[in-house]
mmCIF file of C-alpha atoms in Angstrom:
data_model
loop_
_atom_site.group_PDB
_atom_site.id
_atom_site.type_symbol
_atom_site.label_atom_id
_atom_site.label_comp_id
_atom_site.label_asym_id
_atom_site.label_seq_id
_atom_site.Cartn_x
_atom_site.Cartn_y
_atom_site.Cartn_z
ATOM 1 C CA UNK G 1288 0.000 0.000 0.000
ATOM 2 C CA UNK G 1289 2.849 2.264 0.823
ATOM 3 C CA UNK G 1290 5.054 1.322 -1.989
ATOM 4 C CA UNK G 1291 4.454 4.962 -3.843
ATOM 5 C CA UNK G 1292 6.985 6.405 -0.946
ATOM 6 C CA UNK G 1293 9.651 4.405 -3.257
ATOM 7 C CA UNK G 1294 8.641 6.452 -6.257
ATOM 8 C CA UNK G 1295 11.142 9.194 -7.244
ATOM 9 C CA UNK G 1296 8.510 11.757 -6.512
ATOM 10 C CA UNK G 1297 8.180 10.944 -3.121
ATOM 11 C CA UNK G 1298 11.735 10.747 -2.605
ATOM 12 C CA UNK G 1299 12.042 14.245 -3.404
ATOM 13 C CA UNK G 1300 9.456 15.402 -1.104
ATOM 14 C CA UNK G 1301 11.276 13.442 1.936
ATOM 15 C CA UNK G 1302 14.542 14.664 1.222
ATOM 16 C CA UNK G 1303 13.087 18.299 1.244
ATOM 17 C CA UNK G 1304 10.730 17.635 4.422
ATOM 18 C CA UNK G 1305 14.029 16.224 6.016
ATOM 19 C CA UNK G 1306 15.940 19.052 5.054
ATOM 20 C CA UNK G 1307 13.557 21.643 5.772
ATOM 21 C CA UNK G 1308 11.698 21.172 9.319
ATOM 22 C CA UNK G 1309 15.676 21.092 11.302
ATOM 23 C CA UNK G 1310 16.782 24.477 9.129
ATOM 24 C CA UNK G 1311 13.708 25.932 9.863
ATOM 25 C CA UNK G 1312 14.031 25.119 13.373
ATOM 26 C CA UNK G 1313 17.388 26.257 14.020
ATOM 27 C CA UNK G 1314 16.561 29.498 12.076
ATOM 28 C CA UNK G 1315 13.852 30.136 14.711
ATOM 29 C CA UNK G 1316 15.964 29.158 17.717
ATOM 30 C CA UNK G 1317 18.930 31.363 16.387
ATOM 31 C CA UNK G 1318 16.230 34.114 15.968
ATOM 32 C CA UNK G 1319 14.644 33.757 19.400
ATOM 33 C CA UNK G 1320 18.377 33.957 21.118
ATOM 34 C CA UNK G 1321 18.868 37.383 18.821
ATOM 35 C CA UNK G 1322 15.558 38.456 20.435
ATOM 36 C CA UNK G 1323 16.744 37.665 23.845
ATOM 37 C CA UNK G 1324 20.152 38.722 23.626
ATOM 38 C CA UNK G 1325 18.717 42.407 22.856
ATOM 39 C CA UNK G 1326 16.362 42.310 25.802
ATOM 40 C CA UNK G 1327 19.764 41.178 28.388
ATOM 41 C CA UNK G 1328 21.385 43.955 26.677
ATOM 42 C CA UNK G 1329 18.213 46.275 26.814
ATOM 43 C CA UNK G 1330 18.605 45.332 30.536
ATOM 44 C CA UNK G 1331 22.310 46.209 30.945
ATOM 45 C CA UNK G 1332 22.258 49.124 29.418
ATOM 46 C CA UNK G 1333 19.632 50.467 31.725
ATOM 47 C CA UNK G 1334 21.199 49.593 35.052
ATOM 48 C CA UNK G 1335 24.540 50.872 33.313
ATOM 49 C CA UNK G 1336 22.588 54.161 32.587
ATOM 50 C CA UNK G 1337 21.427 54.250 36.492
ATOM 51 C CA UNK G 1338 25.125 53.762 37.544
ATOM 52 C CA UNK G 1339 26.203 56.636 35.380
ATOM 53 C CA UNK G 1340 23.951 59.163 36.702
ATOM 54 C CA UNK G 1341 25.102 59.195 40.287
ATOM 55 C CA UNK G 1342 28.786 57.988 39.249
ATOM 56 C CA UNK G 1343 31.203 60.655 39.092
ATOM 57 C CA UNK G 1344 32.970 62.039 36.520
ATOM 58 C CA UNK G 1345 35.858 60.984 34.178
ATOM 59 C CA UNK G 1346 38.199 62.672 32.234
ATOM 60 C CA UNK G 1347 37.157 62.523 28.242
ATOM 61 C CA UNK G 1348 40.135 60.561 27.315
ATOM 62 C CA UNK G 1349 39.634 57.580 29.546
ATOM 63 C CA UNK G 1350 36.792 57.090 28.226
ATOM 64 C CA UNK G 1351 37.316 57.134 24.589
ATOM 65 C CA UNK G 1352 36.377 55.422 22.143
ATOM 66 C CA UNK G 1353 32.306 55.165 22.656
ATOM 67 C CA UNK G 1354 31.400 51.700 23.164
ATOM 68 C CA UNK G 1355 28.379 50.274 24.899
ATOM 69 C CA UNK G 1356 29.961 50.443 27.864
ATOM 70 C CA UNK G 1357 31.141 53.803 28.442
ATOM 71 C CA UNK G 1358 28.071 55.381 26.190
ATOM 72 C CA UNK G 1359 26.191 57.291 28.667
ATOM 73 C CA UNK G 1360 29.138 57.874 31.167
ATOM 74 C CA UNK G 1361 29.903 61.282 32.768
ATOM 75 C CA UNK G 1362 32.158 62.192 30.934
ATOM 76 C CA UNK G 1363 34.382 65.527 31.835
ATOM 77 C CA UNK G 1364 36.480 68.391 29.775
ATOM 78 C CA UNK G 1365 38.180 71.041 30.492
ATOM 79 C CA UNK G 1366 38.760 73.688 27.221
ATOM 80 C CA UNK G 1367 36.990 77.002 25.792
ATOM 81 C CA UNK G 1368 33.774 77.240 23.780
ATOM 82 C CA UNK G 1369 34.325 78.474 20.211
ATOM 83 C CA UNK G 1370 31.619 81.176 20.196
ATOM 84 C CA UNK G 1371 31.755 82.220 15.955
ATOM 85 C CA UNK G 1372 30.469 78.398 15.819
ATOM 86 C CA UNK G 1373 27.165 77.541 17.464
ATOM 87 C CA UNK G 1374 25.101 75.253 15.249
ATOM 88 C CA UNK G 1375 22.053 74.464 15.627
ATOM 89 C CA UNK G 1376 20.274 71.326 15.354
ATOM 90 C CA UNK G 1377 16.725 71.126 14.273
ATOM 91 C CA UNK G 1378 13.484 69.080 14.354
ATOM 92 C CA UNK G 1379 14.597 67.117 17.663
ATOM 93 C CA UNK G 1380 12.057 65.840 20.301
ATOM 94 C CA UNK G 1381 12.336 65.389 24.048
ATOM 95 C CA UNK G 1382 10.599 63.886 25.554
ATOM 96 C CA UNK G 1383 9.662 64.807 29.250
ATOM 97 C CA UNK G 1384 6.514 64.997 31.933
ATOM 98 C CA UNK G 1385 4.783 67.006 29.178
ATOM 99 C CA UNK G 1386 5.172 64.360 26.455
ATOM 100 C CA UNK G 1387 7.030 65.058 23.102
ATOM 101 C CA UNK G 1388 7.801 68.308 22.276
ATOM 102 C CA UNK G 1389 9.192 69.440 18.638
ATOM 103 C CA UNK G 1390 12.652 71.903 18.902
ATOM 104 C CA UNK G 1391 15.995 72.119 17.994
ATOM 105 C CA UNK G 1392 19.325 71.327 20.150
ATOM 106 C CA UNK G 1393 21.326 74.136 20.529
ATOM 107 C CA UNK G 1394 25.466 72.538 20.293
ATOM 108 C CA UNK G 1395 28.549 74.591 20.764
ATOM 109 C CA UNK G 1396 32.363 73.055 19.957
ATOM 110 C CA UNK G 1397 34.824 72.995 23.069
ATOM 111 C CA UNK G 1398 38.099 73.916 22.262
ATOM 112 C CA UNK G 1399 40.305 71.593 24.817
ATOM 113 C CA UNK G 1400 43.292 71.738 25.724
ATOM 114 C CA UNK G 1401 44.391 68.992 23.642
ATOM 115 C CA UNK G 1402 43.590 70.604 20.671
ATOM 116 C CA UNK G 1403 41.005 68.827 19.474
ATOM 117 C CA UNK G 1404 37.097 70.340 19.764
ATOM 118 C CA UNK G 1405 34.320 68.154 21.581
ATOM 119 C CA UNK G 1406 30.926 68.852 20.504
ATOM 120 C CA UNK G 1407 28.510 69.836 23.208
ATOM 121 C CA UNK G 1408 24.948 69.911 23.639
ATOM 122 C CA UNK G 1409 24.159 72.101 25.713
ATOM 123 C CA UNK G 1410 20.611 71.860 26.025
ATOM 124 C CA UNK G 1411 17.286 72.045 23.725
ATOM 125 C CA UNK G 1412 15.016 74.553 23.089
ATOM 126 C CA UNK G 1413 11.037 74.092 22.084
ATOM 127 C CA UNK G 1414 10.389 76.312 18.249
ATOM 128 C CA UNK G 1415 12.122 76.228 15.021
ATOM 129 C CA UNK G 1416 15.375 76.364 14.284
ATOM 130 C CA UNK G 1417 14.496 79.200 11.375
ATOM 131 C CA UNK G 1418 12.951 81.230 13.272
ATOM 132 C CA UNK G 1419 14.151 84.348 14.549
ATOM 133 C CA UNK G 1420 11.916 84.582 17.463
ATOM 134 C CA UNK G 1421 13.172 81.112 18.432
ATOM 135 C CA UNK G 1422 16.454 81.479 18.169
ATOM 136 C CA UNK G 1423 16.697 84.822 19.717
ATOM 137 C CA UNK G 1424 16.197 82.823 23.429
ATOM 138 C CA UNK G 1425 19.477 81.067 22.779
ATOM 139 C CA UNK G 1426 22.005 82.306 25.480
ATOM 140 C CA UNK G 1427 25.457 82.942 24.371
ATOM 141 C CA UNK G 1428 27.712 80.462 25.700
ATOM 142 C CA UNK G 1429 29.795 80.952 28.690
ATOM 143 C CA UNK G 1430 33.372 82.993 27.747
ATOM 144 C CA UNK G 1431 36.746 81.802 29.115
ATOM 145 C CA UNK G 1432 38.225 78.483 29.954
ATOM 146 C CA UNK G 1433 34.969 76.324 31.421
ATOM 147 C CA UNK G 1434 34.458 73.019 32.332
ATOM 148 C CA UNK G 1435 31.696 70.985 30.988
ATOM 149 C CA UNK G 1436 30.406 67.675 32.546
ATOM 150 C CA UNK G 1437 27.733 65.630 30.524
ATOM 151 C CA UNK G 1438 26.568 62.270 29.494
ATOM 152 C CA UNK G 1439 29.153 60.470 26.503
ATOM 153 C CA UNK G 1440 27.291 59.857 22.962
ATOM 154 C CA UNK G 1441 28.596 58.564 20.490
ATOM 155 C CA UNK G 1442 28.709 60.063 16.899
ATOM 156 C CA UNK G 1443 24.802 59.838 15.198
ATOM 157 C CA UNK G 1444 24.535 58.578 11.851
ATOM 158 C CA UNK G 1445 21.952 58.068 9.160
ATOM 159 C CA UNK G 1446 20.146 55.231 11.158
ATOM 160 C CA UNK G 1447 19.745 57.805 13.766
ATOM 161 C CA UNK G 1448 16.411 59.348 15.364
ATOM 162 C CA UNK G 1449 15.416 62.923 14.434
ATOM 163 C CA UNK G 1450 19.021 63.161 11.697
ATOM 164 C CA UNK G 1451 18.610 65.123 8.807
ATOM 165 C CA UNK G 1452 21.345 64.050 6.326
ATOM 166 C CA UNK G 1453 19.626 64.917 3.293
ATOM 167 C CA UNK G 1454 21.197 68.152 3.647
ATOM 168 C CA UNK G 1455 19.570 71.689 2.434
ATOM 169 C CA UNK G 1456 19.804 72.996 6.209
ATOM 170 C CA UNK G 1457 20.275 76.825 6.277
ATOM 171 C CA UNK G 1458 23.801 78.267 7.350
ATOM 172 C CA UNK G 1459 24.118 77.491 11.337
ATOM 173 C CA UNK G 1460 22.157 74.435 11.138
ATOM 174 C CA UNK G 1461 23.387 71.052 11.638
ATOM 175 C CA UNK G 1462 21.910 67.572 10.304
ATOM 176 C CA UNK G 1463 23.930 65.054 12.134
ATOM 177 C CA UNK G 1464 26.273 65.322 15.240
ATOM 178 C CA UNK G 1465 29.085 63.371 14.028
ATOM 179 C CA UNK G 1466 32.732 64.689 13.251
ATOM 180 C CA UNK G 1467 32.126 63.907 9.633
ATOM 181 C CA UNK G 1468 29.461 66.294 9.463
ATOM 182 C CA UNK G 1469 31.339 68.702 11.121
ATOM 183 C CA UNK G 1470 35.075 68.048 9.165
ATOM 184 C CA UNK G 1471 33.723 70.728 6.159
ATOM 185 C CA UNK G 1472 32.353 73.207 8.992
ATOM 186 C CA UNK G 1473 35.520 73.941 11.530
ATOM 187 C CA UNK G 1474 38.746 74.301 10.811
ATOM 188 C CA UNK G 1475 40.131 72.050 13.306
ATOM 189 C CA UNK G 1476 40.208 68.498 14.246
ATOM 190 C CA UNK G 1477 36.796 67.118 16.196
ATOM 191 C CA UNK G 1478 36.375 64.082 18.519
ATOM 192 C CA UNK G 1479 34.077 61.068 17.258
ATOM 193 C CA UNK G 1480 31.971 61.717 19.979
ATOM 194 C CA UNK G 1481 29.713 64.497 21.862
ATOM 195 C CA UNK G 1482 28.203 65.129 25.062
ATOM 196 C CA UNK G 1483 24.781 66.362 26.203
ATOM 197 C CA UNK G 1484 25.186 68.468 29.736
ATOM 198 C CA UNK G 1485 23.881 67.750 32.530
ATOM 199 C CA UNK G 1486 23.103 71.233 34.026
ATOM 200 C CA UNK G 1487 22.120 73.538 31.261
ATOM 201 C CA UNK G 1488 21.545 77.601 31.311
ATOM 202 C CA UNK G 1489 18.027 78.789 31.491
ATOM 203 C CA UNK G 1490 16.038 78.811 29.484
ATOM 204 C CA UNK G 1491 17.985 75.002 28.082
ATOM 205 C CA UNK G 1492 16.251 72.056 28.771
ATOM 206 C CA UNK G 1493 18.422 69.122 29.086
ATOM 207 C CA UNK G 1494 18.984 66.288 26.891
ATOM 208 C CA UNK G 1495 18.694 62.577 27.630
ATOM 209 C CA UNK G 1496 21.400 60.603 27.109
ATOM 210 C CA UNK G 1497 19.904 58.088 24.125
ATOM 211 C CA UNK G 1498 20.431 54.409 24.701
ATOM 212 C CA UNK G 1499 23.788 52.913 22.527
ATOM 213 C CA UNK G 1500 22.704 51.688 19.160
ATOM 214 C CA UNK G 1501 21.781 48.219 18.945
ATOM 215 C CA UNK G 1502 21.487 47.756 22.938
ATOM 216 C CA UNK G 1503 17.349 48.441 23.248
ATOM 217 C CA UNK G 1504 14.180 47.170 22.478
ATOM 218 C CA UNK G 1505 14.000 48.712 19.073
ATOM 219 C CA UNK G 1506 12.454 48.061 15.881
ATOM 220 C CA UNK G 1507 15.075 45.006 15.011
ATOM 221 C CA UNK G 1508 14.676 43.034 18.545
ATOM 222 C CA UNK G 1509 10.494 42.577 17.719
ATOM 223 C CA UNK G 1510 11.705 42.231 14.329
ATOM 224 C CA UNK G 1511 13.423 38.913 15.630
ATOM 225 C CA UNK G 1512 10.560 37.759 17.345
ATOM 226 C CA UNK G 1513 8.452 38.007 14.400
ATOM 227 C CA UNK G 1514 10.873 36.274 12.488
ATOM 228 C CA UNK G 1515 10.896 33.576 14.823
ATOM 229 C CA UNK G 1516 7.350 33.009 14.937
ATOM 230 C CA UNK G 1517 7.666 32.779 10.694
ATOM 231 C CA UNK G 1518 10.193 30.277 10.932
ATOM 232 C CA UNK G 1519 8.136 27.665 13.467
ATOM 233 C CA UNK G 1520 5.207 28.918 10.993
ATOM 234 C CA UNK G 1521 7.155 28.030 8.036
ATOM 235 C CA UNK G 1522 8.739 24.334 10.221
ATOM 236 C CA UNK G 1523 4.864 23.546 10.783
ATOM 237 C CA UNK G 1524 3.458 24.202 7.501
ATOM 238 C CA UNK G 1525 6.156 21.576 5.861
ATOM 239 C CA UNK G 1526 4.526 19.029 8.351
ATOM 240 C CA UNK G 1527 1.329 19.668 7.566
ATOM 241 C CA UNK G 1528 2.231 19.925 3.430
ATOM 242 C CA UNK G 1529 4.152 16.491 3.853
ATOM 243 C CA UNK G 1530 0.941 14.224 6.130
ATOM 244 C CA UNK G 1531 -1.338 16.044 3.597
ATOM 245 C CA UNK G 1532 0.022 14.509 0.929
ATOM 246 C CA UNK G 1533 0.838 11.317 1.820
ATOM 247 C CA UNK G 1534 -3.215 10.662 3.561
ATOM 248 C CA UNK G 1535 -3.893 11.440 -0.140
ATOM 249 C CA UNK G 1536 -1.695 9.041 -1.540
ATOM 250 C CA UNK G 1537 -2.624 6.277 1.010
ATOM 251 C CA UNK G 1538 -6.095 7.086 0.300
ATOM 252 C CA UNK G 1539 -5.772 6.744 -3.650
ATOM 253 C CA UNK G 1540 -3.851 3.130 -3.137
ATOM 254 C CA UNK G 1541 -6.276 1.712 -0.978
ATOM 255 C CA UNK G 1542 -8.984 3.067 -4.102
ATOM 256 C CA UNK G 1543 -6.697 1.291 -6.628
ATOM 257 C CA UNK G 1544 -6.606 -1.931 -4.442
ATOM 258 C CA UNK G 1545 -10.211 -2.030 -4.204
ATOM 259 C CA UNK G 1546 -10.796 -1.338 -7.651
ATOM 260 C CA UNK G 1547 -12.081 2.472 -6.954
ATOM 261 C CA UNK G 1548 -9.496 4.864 -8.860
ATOM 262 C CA UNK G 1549 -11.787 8.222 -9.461
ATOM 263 C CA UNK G 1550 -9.208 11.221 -10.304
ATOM 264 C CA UNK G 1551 -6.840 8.286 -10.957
ATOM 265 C CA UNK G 1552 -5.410 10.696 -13.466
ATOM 266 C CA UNK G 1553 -4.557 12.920 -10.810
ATOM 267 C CA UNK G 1554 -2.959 10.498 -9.092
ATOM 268 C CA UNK G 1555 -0.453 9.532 -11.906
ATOM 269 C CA UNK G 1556 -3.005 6.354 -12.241
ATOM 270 C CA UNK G 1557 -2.999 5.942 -16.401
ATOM 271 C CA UNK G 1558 -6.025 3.713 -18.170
ATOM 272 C CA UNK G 1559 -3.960 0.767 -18.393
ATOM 273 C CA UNK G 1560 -4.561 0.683 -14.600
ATOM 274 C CA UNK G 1561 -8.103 1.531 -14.946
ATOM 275 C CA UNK G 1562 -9.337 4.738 -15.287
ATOM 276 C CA UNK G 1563 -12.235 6.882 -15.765
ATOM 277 C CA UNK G 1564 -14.073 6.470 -18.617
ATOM 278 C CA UNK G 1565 -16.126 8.768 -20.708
ATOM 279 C CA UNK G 1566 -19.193 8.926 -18.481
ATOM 280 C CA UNK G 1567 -17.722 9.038 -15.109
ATOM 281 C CA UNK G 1568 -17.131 5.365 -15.185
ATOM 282 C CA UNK G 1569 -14.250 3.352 -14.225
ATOM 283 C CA UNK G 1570 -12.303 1.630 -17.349
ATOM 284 C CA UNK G 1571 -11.384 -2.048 -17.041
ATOM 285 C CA UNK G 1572 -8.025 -2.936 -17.595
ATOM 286 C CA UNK G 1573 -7.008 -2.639 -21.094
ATOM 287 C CA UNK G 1574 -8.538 0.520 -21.604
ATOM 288 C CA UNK G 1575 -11.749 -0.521 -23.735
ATOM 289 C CA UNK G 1576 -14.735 0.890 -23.153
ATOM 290 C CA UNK G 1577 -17.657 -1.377 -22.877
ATOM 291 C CA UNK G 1578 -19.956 -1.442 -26.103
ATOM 292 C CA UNK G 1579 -17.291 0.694 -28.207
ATOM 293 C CA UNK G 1580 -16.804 -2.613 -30.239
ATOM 294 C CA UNK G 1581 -20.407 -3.369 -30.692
ATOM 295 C CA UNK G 1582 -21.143 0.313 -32.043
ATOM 296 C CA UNK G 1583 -18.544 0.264 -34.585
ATOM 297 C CA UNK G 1584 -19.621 -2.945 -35.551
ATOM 298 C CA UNK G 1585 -23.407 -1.739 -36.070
ATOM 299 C CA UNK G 1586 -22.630 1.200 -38.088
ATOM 300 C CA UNK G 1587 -19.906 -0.858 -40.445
ATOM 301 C CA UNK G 1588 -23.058 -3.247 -41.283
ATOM 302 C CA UNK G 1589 -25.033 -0.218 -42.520
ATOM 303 C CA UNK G 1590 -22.560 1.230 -45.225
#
């Protein structure tokens, strides 16, 4: 009865159920650890960002470069704020006890004393960044040798929330903090990094330090777990597919062995096996249909 799992077709439909169910398996478990892996790292990051807000400061250079674990740090400078170069950077939200506000971050370049220039946020502002009545409340930054203390970013790129790399910004403005974005603006080298401050001048609001990229529950970690639903979806539906077929199969030999073959055809069952004739019938073996003889022989005694 089960002798048309030796057929060549069959074969092929093993070897692909056999093949298929364990990839699609492991693509879901390897999915499923992605998923999790985000939400231990989701986890760390947020007791890291805890730690940093009532650790104390560092110097800048210790903790260079920006990795997940020093993102968010308190990071210190000492240096003087280049005043003929404060950018501003528009169509940002905070978010705060009165939801999300639209503004623009107001970022100044500190000149330290190792040369280089650290971009610094030193706070946001609600409005537009093109308009004059906005940016009239932007206080001048503080003159002489200051310094800053602030929460360590790394550089923003396209990927980015609230980055404008398109371009088309008006003079002053600035898309993306990043010291790529900045190499065609200043004259002088610029750290791959920034800081937001913690304590801002009135009438600043402060900006949030923004969790390290790739370290929340973002867009990509529920992208996993859908992705690992597909794949047990897809593992299941090749199960299903294969016992589909094969109750059909089973259930056109056991037709064939009782001499029942309707939709033989279908089933790769020619006349020769017996077949369905042209009324619906079921052709013996040898194909003839009964009384075709006898009606050719009637109408060659007429001519």
């Amino acid at each position: 009865m089960y002798r048309f799992l030796l057929t060549p077709r069959w074969w092929g439909i093993n070897v692909f159920a056999v093949l298929a169910i364990p990839f699609c398996i492991f693509m879901g478990s390897w999915q499923l650890s992605r998923f999790e892996d985000r939400v231990d790292t989701h986890q760390q990051q947020e007791d890291r960002s805890a730690r940093a807000k009532t650790a104390a400061a560092r110097p800048l250079e210790r903790l260079l470069p920006v990795d997940k674990v020093t993102s968010g740090r308190q990071a210190s400078a000492r240096g003087r704020y280049d005043t003929g170069h404060q950018l501003l950077v528009p169509a940002r939200t905070l978010k705060d006890k009165h939801g999300e506000r639209q503004g623009f971050y107001v970022l100044n370049l500190l000149r330290t004393d190792g040369g280089k220039a650290l971009p610094v946020v030193r706070g946001w502002l609600p409005g537009d960044a093109g308009a004059k009545a906005d940016t009239a409340k932007v206080p001048a930054p503080p003159r002489g040798e200051v310094t800053v203390t602030g929460a360590l970013q790394a550089s923003e790129n396209q990927g980015t929330d609230g980055v404008q790399a398109g371009g088309g910004l008006a003079p002053g403005q600035l898309g993306m903090i990043s010291a790529a974005s900045l190499v065609n603006i200043v004259p002088y080298e610029v750290y791959d990094a920034w800081i937001t401050l913690t304590d801002t001048q009135a009438p600043l609001h402060a900006v949030p330090p923004a969790a390290v990229e790739g370290s929340g529950l973002d867009l990509k970690a529920f992208q996993n777990l859908g992705y690992t639903g597909e794949w047990f979806v897809f593992a299941g539906f090749v199960v299903f597919m294969w016992f589909r077929l094969f109750r059909r199969d089973t259930e056109a030999a056991k037709d064939a062995a009782l001499g029942i073959v309707v939709g033989a055809e279908e089933h790769g069952v020619g006349a020769e096996d017996g077949g369905v004739g042209p009324a619906g019938g079921v052709v013996p073996e040898g194909g003839a249909v009964p009384g075709e003889g006898e009606g050719e022989a009637a109408r060659a005694g007429k001519v």
